[in-house]
Structures are given as structure tokens and as C-alpha cells.
Coordinates of C-alpha atoms in Angstrom, one line a residue:
Chain A
M1 CA 0.5 31.0 18.3
P2 CA -0.6 34.3 16.7
Q3 CA -3.3 33.7 14.2
Q4 CA -2.6 35.8 11.2
S5 CA -5.3 36.2 8.6
P6 CA -4.5 34.3 5.5
A7 CA -5.8 37.1 3.3
L8 CA -3.2 39.4 4.7
L9 CA -0.3 37.2 3.8
F10 CA -1.3 35.3 0.8
D11 CA -3.1 37.6 -1.5
T12 CA -0.3 37.4 -4.1
T13 CA 0.6 33.7 -3.9
T14 CA -1.5 30.6 -3.7
T15 CA -2.2 29.4 -0.2
T16 CA -0.4 26.2 0.5
T17 CA -1.6 24.0 3.2
V18 CA 0.9 21.7 4.9
F19 CA 0.0 18.4 6.3
V20 CA 2.4 16.7 8.6
H21 CA 2.3 13.1 9.5
P22 CA 3.0 12.1 13.1
L23 CA 6.0 10.1 12.1
V24 CA 7.8 13.3 11.0
L25 CA 7.1 14.9 14.4
L26 CA 8.3 11.9 16.3
H27 CA 11.4 11.9 14.2
I28 CA 12.2 15.6 14.8
L29 CA 11.7 15.2 18.5
D30 CA 13.9 12.1 18.6
H31 CA 16.5 13.9 16.5
H32 CA 16.4 16.9 18.8
R33 CA 16.9 14.6 21.8
R34 CA 20.0 13.2 20.1
R35 CA 21.5 16.5 19.1
P36 CA 25.3 17.0 19.5
A37 CA 26.4 18.5 22.8
G38 CA 26.3 22.3 22.7
S39 CA 24.2 22.8 19.6
A40 CA 20.9 24.5 20.1
R41 CA 19.0 23.0 17.2
V42 CA 19.0 20.2 14.7
I43 CA 18.0 20.3 11.0
G44 CA 16.9 17.7 8.5
T45 CA 15.2 17.1 5.3
L46 CA 11.5 16.7 4.9
L47 CA 10.2 14.2 2.4
G48 CA 6.7 14.1 1.0
R49 CA 4.4 14.8 -1.9
F50 CA 3.2 17.9 -3.6
D51 CA -0.4 18.0 -4.6
D52 CA -1.0 18.6 -8.3
S53 CA -2.9 21.7 -7.7
G54 CA -0.2 23.1 -5.5
V55 CA -2.4 23.9 -2.6
L56 CA -1.3 21.0 -0.5
V57 CA 2.0 19.7 0.7
E58 CA 2.0 16.4 2.5
V59 CA 5.1 15.7 4.7
T60 CA 5.3 12.0 5.2
N61 CA 8.9 11.3 6.1
A62 CA 12.0 13.0 7.3
F63 CA 15.7 12.3 7.9
A64 CA 18.3 14.0 9.9
V65 CA 21.1 16.0 8.4
P66 CA 24.2 17.0 10.5
H67 CA 25.0 20.7 10.5
A68 CA 27.1 23.1 12.5
E69 CA 26.5 26.8 13.2
R70 CA 29.0 29.3 14.3
G71 CA 27.8 32.9 14.4
D72 CA 26.6 33.7 10.9
E73 CA 28.3 30.8 9.3
V74 CA 26.6 27.5 8.8
A75 CA 27.8 24.1 7.5
I76 CA 25.4 21.6 6.2
G77 CA 26.2 18.0 5.5
K78 CA 25.4 18.3 1.8
D79 CA 27.1 15.0 0.9
F80 CA 25.3 13.3 3.8
N81 CA 22.0 14.6 2.5
K82 CA 22.7 13.4 -1.0
T83 CA 23.9 9.9 0.1
L84 CA 21.1 9.3 2.6
W85 CA 18.5 10.5 0.1
A86 CA 19.9 8.1 -2.5
L87 CA 19.8 5.3 0.0
L88 CA 16.2 6.0 1.0
Q89 CA 15.1 6.2 -2.6
Q90 CA 16.3 2.6 -3.2
N91 CA 13.4 1.2 -1.3
S92 CA 10.5 3.5 -2.0
S93 CA 8.0 2.0 -4.3
K94 CA 7.4 3.6 -7.7
Q95 CA 3.8 4.7 -7.2
Q96 CA 4.5 6.4 -3.9
R97 CA 7.7 8.1 -4.6
E98 CA 8.5 10.8 -2.1
V99 CA 10.3 13.9 -3.1
I100 CA 12.2 16.5 -1.0
V101 CA 9.7 19.1 0.0
G102 CA 11.7 21.1 2.5
W103 CA 13.5 21.1 5.8
Y104 CA 12.9 21.2 9.5
S105 CA 14.6 22.7 12.4
S106 CA 13.9 22.2 16.1
S107 CA 14.5 25.8 17.2
P108 CA 11.8 28.4 17.2
L109 CA 13.9 31.2 15.8
L110 CA 14.2 32.2 12.2
S111 CA 17.8 33.5 12.1
D112 CA 20.1 34.5 9.3
T113 CA 21.4 31.0 9.1
S114 CA 17.9 29.9 8.5
S115 CA 17.8 31.7 5.3
L116 CA 21.1 30.3 4.3
I117 CA 19.9 26.8 4.9
H118 CA 16.7 27.7 3.1
D119 CA 18.7 28.7 0.1
F120 CA 20.4 25.4 0.1
Y121 CA 17.1 23.5 0.1
S122 CA 15.7 25.7 -2.7
T123 CA 18.2 24.0 -4.9
E124 CA 17.2 20.6 -3.6
T125 CA 13.5 20.8 -4.2
E126 CA 12.0 20.5 -7.7
D127 CA 10.1 23.8 -7.8
G128 CA 12.6 25.7 -5.7
N129 CA 10.1 26.6 -3.0
P130 CA 10.8 24.4 0.0
V131 CA 8.6 24.3 3.1
H132 CA 10.3 25.1 6.4
L133 CA 8.9 23.3 9.4
V134 CA 9.7 24.7 12.8
V135 CA 9.0 22.6 15.8
D136 CA 9.4 24.3 19.1
C137 CA 11.0 21.8 21.6
R138 CA 11.3 24.2 24.5
L139 CA 7.8 23.7 25.7
T140 CA 7.5 27.3 26.7
E141 CA 4.9 28.6 24.3
E142 CA 1.5 27.5 25.5
N143 CA 3.2 24.8 27.4
A144 CA 3.0 22.5 24.4
V145 CA 5.1 21.3 21.5
T146 CA 4.2 23.9 18.9
M147 CA 4.9 23.7 15.2
R148 CA 4.8 26.2 12.3
A149 CA 5.4 25.9 8.7
F150 CA 6.8 28.6 6.4
H151 CA 7.4 29.4 2.8
S152 CA 9.8 32.0 1.8
T153 CA 10.1 34.6 -0.9
P154 CA 13.2 36.5 -1.6
I155 CA 13.0 40.2 -1.2
L156 CA 14.2 41.8 -4.4
V157 CA 15.4 45.3 -4.5
Q158 CA 16.4 46.3 -8.0
G159 CA 17.1 42.8 -9.0
E160 CA 19.3 42.1 -6.0
T161 CA 18.3 39.7 -3.3
L162 CA 18.4 41.3 0.1
G163 CA 17.0 38.5 2.2
N164 CA 14.2 36.1 2.6
L165 CA 10.7 36.8 3.8
F166 CA 9.2 33.9 5.6
H167 CA 5.4 33.5 5.3
E168 CA 3.6 31.3 7.7
L169 CA 1.5 28.6 6.2
P170 CA -1.6 26.8 7.6
L171 CA -0.4 23.5 9.1
S172 CA -2.3 20.5 10.3
L173 CA -1.5 17.0 11.6
R174 CA -2.8 14.3 9.4
S175 CA -2.6 10.6 9.8
N176 CA -3.8 7.6 7.9
E177 CA -5.6 4.8 9.7
P178 CA -2.6 2.7 10.8
E179 CA -0.8 5.8 12.0
A180 CA -3.9 6.9 14.0
I181 CA -4.0 3.4 15.5
C182 CA -0.3 3.7 16.5
V183 CA -0.8 7.1 18.0
S184 CA -3.8 6.1 20.1
E185 CA -2.0 2.9 21.1
M186 CA 0.9 5.1 22.3
I187 CA -1.4 7.4 24.2
K188 CA -2.9 4.4 25.8
S189 CA 0.4 2.8 26.8
M190 CA 1.4 6.2 28.3
N191 CA -1.7 6.3 30.4
D192 CA -1.1 2.8 31.5
N193 CA 2.2 3.8 33.0
N194 CA 0.6 6.3 35.2
E195 CA -2.1 4.1 36.5
T196 CA -1.0 0.6 36.4
T197 CA -3.4 -0.4 39.1
E198 CA -6.5 0.0 37.0
R199 CA -7.5 -3.3 35.4
E200 CA -7.8 -3.3 31.7
K201 CA -11.4 -3.4 30.6
P202 CA -12.4 -5.4 27.5
P203 CA -12.0 -3.1 24.5
L204 CA -15.5 -3.7 23.4
Q205 CA -16.8 -2.4 26.7
I206 CA -14.7 0.7 26.4
S207 CA -16.1 1.4 23.0
M208 CA -19.7 0.8 24.1
E209 CA -19.2 3.1 27.1
Q210 CA -17.9 5.8 24.9
L211 CA -20.8 5.3 22.5
Y212 CA -23.3 5.6 25.4
E213 CA -21.5 8.7 26.6
L214 CA -21.9 10.4 23.2
L215 CA -25.6 9.4 23.0
E216 CA -26.1 10.8 26.5
T217 CA -24.5 14.1 25.4
A218 CA -26.7 14.2 22.4
C219 CA -29.8 13.4 24.5
T220 CA -29.1 16.2 27.0
Y221 CA -28.6 18.6 24.2
V222 CA -31.8 17.7 22.5
D223 CA -33.7 17.8 25.8
A224 CA -32.3 21.2 26.5
V225 CA -33.4 22.5 23.1
V226 CA -36.9 21.1 23.6
D227 CA -37.2 22.7 27.0
G228 CA -36.1 25.9 25.5
T229 CA -33.0 26.4 27.7
T230 CA -30.6 26.2 24.8
P231 CA -31.2 28.1 21.6
P232 CA -31.7 25.6 18.7
D233 CA -28.9 25.2 16.2
T234 CA -30.1 24.0 12.8
E235 CA -26.7 22.6 11.9
K236 CA -26.4 20.5 15.0
G237 CA -29.9 19.3 14.6
R238 CA -29.2 18.2 11.1
H239 CA -26.2 16.3 12.2
I240 CA -28.2 14.5 14.9
A241 CA -31.0 13.7 12.4
D242 CA -28.3 12.3 10.0
A243 CA -26.9 10.1 12.7
L244 CA -30.4 8.8 13.6
A245 CA -31.1 8.1 10.0
T246 CA -28.1 5.8 9.7
V247 CA -29.7 3.4 12.2
P248 CA -31.2 0.7 10.0
R249 CA -34.9 0.0 10.5
M250 CA -35.5 -3.7 10.4
R251 CA -38.5 -5.9 10.9
P252 CA -38.0 -8.2 14.0
D253 CA -38.2 -11.4 12.0
A254 CA -35.6 -10.2 9.5
M255 CA -33.4 -9.1 12.4
D256 CA -33.8 -12.5 14.1
K257 CA -32.8 -14.2 10.9
L258 CA -29.7 -12.1 10.4
F259 CA -28.8 -12.6 14.0
H260 CA -29.0 -16.4 13.9
E261 CA -27.3 -16.6 10.5
S262 CA -24.2 -14.7 11.7
L263 CA -24.2 -16.5 15.0
Q264 CA -24.3 -19.8 13.2
D265 CA -21.5 -18.8 10.9
L266 CA -19.3 -17.8 13.8
L267 CA -20.0 -20.9 15.8
M268 CA -19.3 -23.0 12.7
V269 CA -15.9 -21.5 12.3
T270 CA -15.2 -21.9 16.0
Y271 CA -16.1 -25.6 15.7
L272 CA -13.9 -26.0 12.7
S273 CA -10.9 -24.4 14.3
N274 CA -11.4 -26.5 17.5
L275 CA -11.6 -29.6 15.4
T276 CA -8.4 -28.7 13.6
Q277 CA -6.7 -28.0 16.9
T278 CA -7.6 -31.4 18.2
Q279 CA -6.4 -33.1 15.0
I280 CA -3.2 -31.2 15.2
A281 CA -2.7 -32.3 18.8
I282 CA -3.2 -36.0 17.8
A283 CA -0.8 -35.6 14.9
E284 CA 1.8 -34.1 17.2
K285 CA 1.6 -37.0 19.6
L286 CA 2.0 -39.4 16.7
N287 CA 4.9 -37.4 15.3
A288 CA 6.6 -37.5 18.6
T289 CA 6.5 -41.2 18.8
L290 CA 8.4 -41.5 15.5
D291 CA 11.6 -40.9 17.4
L292 CA 11.0 -43.7 19.7
Q293 CA 10.9 -46.4 17.1
Chain B
M1 CA 26.7 -5.7 11.1
A2 CA 28.8 -3.4 13.1
A3 CA 28.8 -3.8 16.8
V4 CA 28.2 -7.2 18.4
I5 CA 27.6 -6.8 22.1
E6 CA 28.1 -9.8 24.2
A7 CA 24.9 -10.6 25.9
S8 CA 25.0 -10.6 29.6
E9 CA 21.5 -11.9 30.2
R10 CA 18.6 -13.1 28.1
I11 CA 16.2 -10.4 27.4
S12 CA 12.6 -10.8 28.7
Q13 CA 11.0 -7.7 27.3
V14 CA 11.2 -5.5 24.2
H15 CA 10.6 -1.8 24.5
I16 CA 9.9 -0.2 21.2
E17 CA 9.9 3.5 20.8
G18 CA 7.1 5.2 18.9
L19 CA 9.5 6.4 16.2
A20 CA 10.7 2.9 15.3
L21 CA 7.1 1.6 15.4
M22 CA 5.9 4.3 13.1
K23 CA 8.8 3.7 10.7
I24 CA 7.9 0.0 10.5
V25 CA 4.3 0.7 10.1
K26 CA 4.9 3.2 7.3
H27 CA 7.3 1.0 5.4
C28 CA 5.0 -2.1 5.7
H29 CA 1.9 -0.2 4.6
E30 CA 3.4 1.7 1.7
S31 CA 4.9 -1.5 0.2
L32 CA 1.6 -3.4 0.3
P33 CA 0.8 -5.8 -1.3
H34 CA 4.5 -6.7 -1.1
M35 CA 5.8 -8.1 2.1
V36 CA 8.9 -6.3 3.2
S37 CA 11.6 -6.3 5.9
G38 CA 14.0 -4.1 7.6
S39 CA 16.5 -3.6 10.4
L40 CA 16.0 -2.6 14.0
L41 CA 18.5 -0.5 15.8
G42 CA 18.6 -0.1 19.6
L43 CA 20.3 -1.1 22.8
E44 CA 20.2 -3.8 25.3
V45 CA 19.7 -2.2 28.7
S46 CA 19.9 -3.8 32.1
G47 CA 17.0 -5.7 33.5
G48 CA 16.6 -7.9 30.5
I49 CA 15.1 -5.2 28.4
L50 CA 15.8 -4.7 24.7
E51 CA 15.2 -1.1 23.6
V52 CA 14.4 -0.6 19.9
T53 CA 14.8 3.1 19.1
H54 CA 15.1 3.1 15.3
A55 CA 14.3 1.1 12.2
F56 CA 15.2 1.3 8.6
P57 CA 13.9 -0.6 5.6
F58 CA 16.0 -3.1 3.5
P59 CA 16.2 -2.2 -0.2
D60 CA 13.3 -3.7 -2.1
S61 CA 15.2 -5.5 -4.8
R62 CA 12.8 -8.3 -5.2
A63 CA 9.6 -6.3 -5.1
A64 CA 8.6 -7.5 -8.5
A65 CA 9.1 -11.2 -7.7
G66 CA 7.3 -11.6 -4.5
S67 CA 3.6 -12.2 -4.6
A68 CA 1.3 -11.1 -1.9
A69 CA 1.0 -14.4 -0.2
A70 CA 4.6 -15.4 -0.4
V71 CA 6.4 -14.0 2.6
S72 CA 9.5 -12.4 1.1
D73 CA 12.7 -14.2 1.5
T74 CA 15.4 -11.8 2.8
M75 CA 18.2 -14.3 2.3
E76 CA 18.1 -13.8 -1.5
G77 CA 19.1 -10.2 -1.6
D78 CA 21.5 -10.6 1.3
Q79 CA 24.7 -9.6 -0.4
D80 CA 23.2 -6.4 -1.7
G81 CA 21.3 -5.8 1.5
H82 CA 24.4 -6.2 3.7
E83 CA 26.2 -3.3 2.0
Y84 CA 23.1 -1.2 2.2
Q85 CA 22.8 -1.9 5.9
I86 CA 26.3 -1.0 6.7
E87 CA 26.1 2.2 4.6
M88 CA 22.8 3.1 6.3
M89 CA 24.1 2.5 9.8
R90 CA 27.2 4.6 9.1
M91 CA 24.9 7.5 8.0
L92 CA 22.7 7.2 11.0
R93 CA 25.6 7.1 13.3
E94 CA 26.6 10.6 12.2
V95 CA 23.3 11.9 13.5
N96 CA 23.7 10.0 16.8
V97 CA 21.2 7.3 16.3
D98 CA 21.8 4.1 18.3
N99 CA 24.2 2.3 16.0
N100 CA 23.6 -1.2 17.1
C101 CA 21.6 -3.7 15.2
V102 CA 19.3 -5.6 17.5
G103 CA 17.2 -7.6 15.1
W104 CA 14.9 -7.2 12.2
Y105 CA 11.3 -6.6 11.3
Q106 CA 9.1 -8.1 8.6
S107 CA 5.6 -7.5 7.5
M108 CA 3.3 -10.4 8.1
Y109 CA 0.3 -11.4 6.1
L110 CA -2.8 -12.2 8.2
G111 CA -0.8 -13.8 11.0
I112 CA 1.5 -16.1 8.9
Y113 CA 4.8 -16.2 10.6
S114 CA 5.8 -19.8 11.1
T115 CA 7.7 -20.3 7.8
S116 CA 11.1 -21.8 7.2
S117 CA 12.5 -18.6 5.6
L118 CA 11.7 -16.7 8.8
L119 CA 13.2 -19.5 10.9
E120 CA 16.5 -19.5 8.9
N121 CA 16.7 -15.7 8.9
Q122 CA 16.1 -15.4 12.6
L123 CA 18.6 -18.3 13.2
S124 CA 21.3 -16.4 11.4
Y125 CA 20.5 -13.3 13.4
Q126 CA 20.6 -15.1 16.7
T127 CA 23.8 -17.1 16.0
D128 CA 25.7 -14.4 14.1
L129 CA 24.7 -11.2 15.6
S130 CA 23.5 -11.7 19.2
P131 CA 21.6 -14.3 21.0
N132 CA 19.2 -11.6 22.0
A133 CA 18.3 -10.6 18.4
V134 CA 14.6 -10.5 17.9
V135 CA 12.2 -10.3 14.9
I136 CA 9.3 -7.9 15.1
L137 CA 6.4 -8.9 12.9
Y138 CA 3.8 -6.3 12.0
D139 CA 0.6 -7.2 10.2
P140 CA -0.6 -4.5 8.0
M141 CA -3.7 -6.4 7.1
Q142 CA -4.9 -7.0 10.6
T143 CA -4.1 -3.5 11.8
T144 CA -7.6 -2.2 11.3
H145 CA -10.5 -1.5 13.6
G146 CA -8.4 0.1 16.3
K147 CA -6.2 -2.9 16.8
L148 CA -2.4 -2.9 16.4
A149 CA -1.1 -6.3 15.2
L150 CA 2.5 -6.3 16.4
K151 CA 4.3 -9.4 17.5
C152 CA 7.9 -10.0 18.6
Y153 CA 9.5 -13.4 18.3
R154 CA 12.8 -15.2 18.8
L155 CA 13.8 -18.8 18.6
T156 CA 14.1 -20.9 21.7
E157 CA 17.5 -22.2 22.8
E158 CA 16.2 -25.7 22.1
C159 CA 15.4 -24.9 18.5
I160 CA 18.8 -23.2 17.9
R161 CA 20.6 -26.2 19.3
L162 CA 18.6 -28.5 17.0
K163 CA 19.3 -26.4 14.0
E164 CA 23.0 -26.0 14.8
N165 CA 23.5 -29.7 15.1
E166 CA 21.4 -30.2 12.0
E167 CA 19.4 -32.8 13.8
N168 CA 16.3 -33.9 12.0
A169 CA 14.5 -34.6 15.3
F170 CA 11.1 -33.8 16.7
I171 CA 10.5 -30.6 18.7
D172 CA 7.3 -29.5 20.3
P173 CA 5.9 -27.1 17.7
R174 CA 5.1 -24.7 20.5
K175 CA 8.7 -24.5 21.4
I176 CA 10.1 -23.4 18.0
F177 CA 9.4 -19.7 18.5
E178 CA 8.8 -17.9 21.7
E179 CA 7.0 -14.6 21.9
V180 CA 8.6 -11.7 23.6
P181 CA 6.3 -9.2 25.2
V182 CA 6.5 -5.8 23.5
K183 CA 5.9 -2.5 25.2
L184 CA 5.6 0.9 23.7
T185 CA 7.7 3.5 25.2
N186 CA 8.5 7.1 24.3
P187 CA 11.0 9.8 25.4
G188 CA 9.7 12.7 27.4
L189 CA 9.4 15.2 24.5
V190 CA 7.3 12.8 22.4
K191 CA 5.1 12.1 25.4
A192 CA 4.5 15.9 25.6
L193 CA 3.5 15.9 22.0
L194 CA 1.2 12.9 22.5
M195 CA -0.4 14.6 25.5
D196 CA -1.2 17.6 23.3
V197 CA -2.6 15.3 20.6
A198 CA -4.8 13.5 23.1
D199 CA -6.0 16.9 24.4
G200 CA -6.7 18.0 20.8
V201 CA -4.4 20.9 20.9
H202 CA -3.3 20.3 17.3
D203 CA -6.7 20.4 15.6
D204 CA -8.3 23.6 16.4
S205 CA -7.5 26.0 13.6
S206 CA -10.7 27.1 12.0
N207 CA -9.6 27.6 8.4
L208 CA -8.4 24.0 8.3
Q209 CA -11.8 22.7 9.3
L210 CA -13.2 24.3 6.1
F211 CA -10.5 22.6 4.1
E212 CA -11.1 19.3 5.8
K213 CA -14.8 19.5 4.8
E214 CA -13.9 20.1 1.2
H215 CA -11.4 17.4 0.9
N216 CA -12.9 15.0 3.2
T217 CA -9.8 14.1 5.1
N218 CA -9.0 12.7 8.5
R219 CA -7.4 14.7 11.1
L220 CA -5.3 13.1 13.8
G221 CA -7.4 14.4 16.7
S222 CA -10.7 13.1 15.4
S223 CA -9.3 9.8 14.2
T224 CA -7.7 8.9 17.5
V225 CA -11.2 9.1 19.0
K226 CA -12.6 7.2 16.1
T227 CA -10.4 4.1 16.5
T228 CA -12.3 3.0 19.6
F229 CA -15.5 3.0 17.6
D230 CA -13.9 1.0 14.7
R231 CA -14.1 -2.0 17.0
L232 CA -17.8 -2.0 16.7
D233 CA -17.6 -2.9 13.1
L234 CA -19.9 -5.8 12.4
S235 CA -18.6 -7.2 9.2
T236 CA -16.7 -10.3 10.1
N237 CA -17.4 -12.5 7.0
P238 CA -14.5 -11.4 4.7
Y239 CA -12.1 -12.1 7.5
L240 CA -13.5 -15.4 8.3
E241 CA -13.5 -16.4 4.7
K242 CA -9.9 -15.5 4.3
H243 CA -9.0 -17.3 7.5
L244 CA -10.7 -20.5 6.5
E245 CA -9.1 -20.3 3.1
F246 CA -5.7 -20.1 4.6
L247 CA -6.4 -22.8 7.1
C248 CA -7.4 -25.1 4.3
G249 CA -4.2 -24.3 2.5
W250 CA -2.1 -25.0 5.6
V251 CA -3.9 -28.3 6.3
D252 CA -3.3 -29.4 2.7
D253 CA 0.4 -28.5 3.0
L254 CA 0.6 -30.4 6.3
A255 CA -1.0 -33.4 4.6
V256 CA 1.6 -33.3 1.8
E257 CA 4.4 -33.2 4.3
Q258 CA 2.9 -36.0 6.4
Q259 CA 2.6 -38.1 3.3
K260 CA 6.3 -37.6 2.5
M261 CA 7.2 -38.6 6.0
Q262 CA 5.0 -41.7 5.8
F263 CA 6.4 -42.7 2.5
Y264 CA 9.9 -42.4 3.9
A265 CA 9.0 -44.3 7.0
R266 CA 7.6 -47.1 5.0
Q267 CA 10.7 -47.2 2.8
L268 CA 12.8 -47.4 5.9
H269 CA 10.8 -50.2 7.2
R270 CA 11.2 -52.2 4.0
D271 CA 15.0 -51.5 4.0
K272 CA 15.3 -52.7 7.6
H273 CA 14.5 -56.2 6.5
R274 CA 17.4 -56.2 4.1
R275 CA 20.0 -54.3 6.1
K276 CA 19.9 -55.0 9.7
D277 CA 22.9 -52.9 10.7
S278 CA 21.7 -49.3 10.1
S279 CA 19.5 -47.9 12.8
A280 CA 16.4 -45.8 12.3
G281 CA 18.0 -42.8 13.9
D282 CA 20.8 -42.7 11.3
A283 CA 18.3 -43.0 8.5
W284 CA 16.3 -40.0 9.7
A285 CA 19.5 -38.0 10.1
S286 CA 20.6 -38.6 6.5
S287 CA 20.3 -35.8 4.1
D288 CA 17.6 -37.2 1.8
A289 CA 15.2 -37.7 4.7
P290 CA 12.3 -35.3 4.6
R291 CA 12.8 -32.3 6.9
R292 CA 10.7 -32.6 10.0
M293 CA 11.0 -28.9 10.7
E294 CA 8.7 -28.2 7.7
S295 CA 5.7 -30.0 9.1
L296 CA 6.4 -28.8 12.6
L297 CA 6.4 -25.2 11.4
I298 CA 3.1 -25.8 9.6
T299 CA 1.7 -27.4 12.8
N300 CA 2.7 -24.4 14.7
Q301 CA 1.2 -22.1 12.2
I302 CA -2.1 -23.9 12.2
R303 CA -2.3 -23.8 16.0
S304 CA -1.7 -20.1 16.1
Y305 CA -4.2 -19.6 13.3
C306 CA -6.8 -21.5 15.2
E307 CA -6.2 -19.4 18.3
Q308 CA -6.5 -16.3 16.2
M309 CA -9.7 -17.5 14.7
N310 CA -11.1 -18.4 18.1
Q311 CA -10.4 -15.0 19.4
F312 CA -11.9 -13.4 16.4
T313 CA -15.1 -15.5 16.5
S314 CA -15.6 -14.9 20.2
E315 CA -15.3 -11.2 19.6
G316 CA -17.7 -11.6 16.7
I317 CA -20.2 -13.4 18.8
E318 CA -20.1 -10.7 21.5
K319 CA -20.8 -8.1 18.9
V320 CA -23.7 -10.0 17.3
Y321 CA -25.3 -10.4 20.8
L322 CA -24.7 -6.7 21.5
M323 CA -26.4 -5.8 18.2
S324 CA -29.4 -7.9 18.8
G325 CA -29.7 -6.5 22.3
M326 CA -29.7 -3.0 21.0
Q327 CA -32.2 -3.7 18.3
K328 CA -34.6 -5.4 20.7
K329 CA -34.6 -2.3 22.9
D330 CA -36.0 -0.1 20.1

């Protein structure tokens, strides 16, 4: 992806950063997979939220819209868009109301039809400046699924619109905690498919091993700096110092007390739940005999 | 519901696609503290596998009524919801989404699933739609610290038979619901994307890093790594408190139910002296007899709760020992 300098492009307008949630990407890829035979790309509506300051667009949801392209002509399912949007609005809660923020397409090309579709979405969004998200599903560029976001401004010559100029916007994936959990879960299940033979380690062990690995990396770095083989970096040093400072210093007796207290709590709960289970088992047996009377 | 496919075999596994999962997760989280439900679309494929490829939420007409603890009752808004479902599925068919309802999903509050509303709902799905319909339960409260709380249930044949004949008989609480193993699957393109995410391809642009610093936000790349460390969180007490609180509630409910049963049994016993002809079986089958399913469901709930607690405490004990070990080394 060519990295254009933001200063070159956005000196006249405010820079808008686009955040895309993984759900949207999954939806686009799924939709692309289900495209009608013969069509090169699919389009759809992006839903999300605009930040008050206008520097941030968060794309949280998307839905597919059928369309057909023939040469320079394009037909968009306008009614479809309207109906589905109305349906989706029925169940979104008040405080987290999503609005139409733009549209996506699964082809890497910005063609003439793109600006036609963009014009349509200008009328759909509130501020008339939709975001266009392009996801490249060909896997040719960098051998990865690449995505880019665009804004467009009309080129005016003596008051006449000649065309649209698409600006690229900075784009980033963003996920909240549950989404991140889902994604890491998906990555894990994908790896499981490849190597089913490997036995699943307890999760706690995995976490600890990773923690040790990180500590090891930090140690080698610090050692290298002390030996003089690596030039010191104040920022890194500060980060390490910060991390070390978060380890609570405790007196051994206070530590012991804490340890025993939490252990006792946990054991107590285990005891209670076991007791309940036993009681339930007895109650069940009694209940079963009721039929036999 | 549109297409009813005659089941050739009983399904033994549910494969859920990432997209459907994400949609469920998004819906359930955004509607907190309300408990919500929705529909699952997908296909039954050979080999006893049910593929769930899409999900959409039911309209939230009773959002104001349902409190956090009360698991929402989808039967209420059924008439409204039915039209919505048909409309939604018609729309989705136009964009080539699998147009076959295979079940439903619901958000679950701290592992509470064994309720009569869920039972009735699932029963109607399994009898009206397809014997292979399933319910996927997602717990937005438990999905923290790197753990995804997703369960898939259906009713056993025994339970369905019992409900259809309207018998008021005893059934082993463990055999009301059966859990169906869930597996996450993804199409090739999505796998490619996930690989990129795992490799950190999508979080390298430098100007964004600056932005992140200012706004203190999470990026996907960094947070996927982070989820493994969330497991090391030591605070267990709030969870345990909540669990014990619920357990107390359930036990109280069970006691009330048992009392009703006892009272009825005693009444029967007294009546038996007067009328010799009617047998005990008939009396239990009569409509004014207390429903045994209620107490059985509660029993089932308590059991799964205890298991959940045991698992939780054993993890907690591991962590406490780990912590003390690390502190001693210092």
C-alpha cells in the first residue's frame, strides 16, 4: 500500500480517521464469497458512528445491498437498502444508534460506477460525506487482504461537477474486548485445524509461558544495554521501569495473610457448591421415587 | 419460517462461522443489560453437522420491560417477531445468504439457561421447525479475561416426548437439555484475513500509533495478544459473590417448588382415604398439580451452576498459588 503523506492530501480538510471493526470485514468477505455469478464485486452499506469532533468515523456494522453493473451503468437496490435499514433500526438500542456512514465494495478499483454509487450514498448519509471502504479480496497485493478507506470531494469547474476526487483516509482495525476475544478464539481454532495432534495445554500455562517469554526478552535487552552492545533507548528504559514499578512490594507476612485469605475464600465456595450438589443429588433421588408410589 | 428441511440424521456438531458469531456477540453486548435473542441461519450438511453461517437479531420490542436478571421471554413478541423474521429472511435471500432458519440464539446472564421460557421456546423450534434446531447461548458477562462463553443446547428426545404428551412425570434433570459441541469455522478468505491479523499486518501504520496514544484506544493486533494475559487476572471475589448470590436464589426457588409438591402430595394422601378409586398417577397428571418440570429445571440449573463454580474456584486456587510462588521468589 503506498503511504501518502497526510499533509499532502488533507491540508484543506480535516483528517478523518476510520476505524473498522472486525465484524464489518468478516461481513464483506462473506458477502464477496456469496456474490452472484459473473459479477466482479459486491457493495453494501456501512453503519457506524461519527465522532463529535469529526476526526473519527467508527464503522461497526454493515449490510449487503444488491447491485448490477453493465458498462458505465449501475443499478443499486435503493428500496432494498431502505427496507433493510429500517428493519435493522428496529432493534438497535437508543443510546447506541448507528447511522449510515458510507459504503463498501470488494473490488480494488475505483471506477466511474464507483462515483455514481458514491453520489447515491452522499444522499443517504447525514452530512453528505460518506466513507468508501475498499477491501481487496484478490489477495494479490502484498499477498494479504488489504483495505483502504476514501472520502471524496467533487471537482468543480465553474460550478459544474466534473467528477469525484477520492482521498485516501487513514484506516485502522479496532475491536472491543469481546470482539478481540472472538478473533483470538478464531485464530486459535484455525491453528487447531492444522495441528490437531498437539495436545491442548492448560490456558493458564500458555499465559505464563508467554509472560516468561516477554520477561526473557526484556532481560536480554537490559543485559545487552548494560554490556554496551546495544545503544540505550530512554523510552524503552522508561517503559521497563514502569512495568517493574507495577509489581506490588509487599511484606512477607502481609503476603501470607492475603494468600491464605483468598485460598480460604475459594475453598469455602468449593465446599458450599459441593454440598449443594450432594443435596441436589439426594433431592433428585427422592423426587424420582415419587412416581413409584 | 420459510424452508423446513426434513432431517435425515440427528446432528452431532455445530459449526458456527465467525461472521455469525460476531453478529451474535455484537447484538448481545450492545443490548446489555437487556437480554436479547435472534435467529440463526445456516444449513445442515452431511455428517451430522449443522452449519450456522448468519444470524440476525429479533426486534427488541420489550426492551423496556425486561430487567437484567429476567431472561427475556421471546414468546411474547412472537406475532410481531414472526413478520419481522420473514421480512428479514426475504431481504437476506436477495443477497444470497443461506435462507434457512436452523435455530435461535439468546444472551445468557452468568450461565443461567435452564428456564421454562427457554424450554418452551426451544420446544417450539424443535417441533415446528426442525428436530435439529438448536439454541446458541452466549454469555456477555462471562466473556471476559480471554474466555469465550458460548454454549449450544437442544432438548433431548426424551424431554420432547414428555412435553408433547403433557406428562407431569419425572425426568433426570441432566437429560432435559443436551449440549451440542460447537466449533468455529471460517471460509478461506476470512482465514486469510485472520492470518494477517495474527501476523500483525493490520497494525503497522505509524501515524495511527500517535493517534492511539492520544485517544488511548485498543487496536486489534495488540489486544489479541493481550487476551492471553487477561487470564492472569487475580480478582475473583466479585464473581464468587455474584455466583453465591444466584445460587442462594436458586436454592430458595427450589425450596418453594418442593414445598408446593409436598403440599400437593400430602393433600393427595388425605384424599386417598376418602376416594379409593383414583390412582396417584391420575392425580399428578391433572392440570392443577404443580408442574414438576419447574423444579427439575431449577435442579438442572443448580447443578450446572455448581460445576461452573467449581471450575472457577479451581482456576482461582491455581492462580493464588502461582502468585504466592512468584512473590516468594523475589
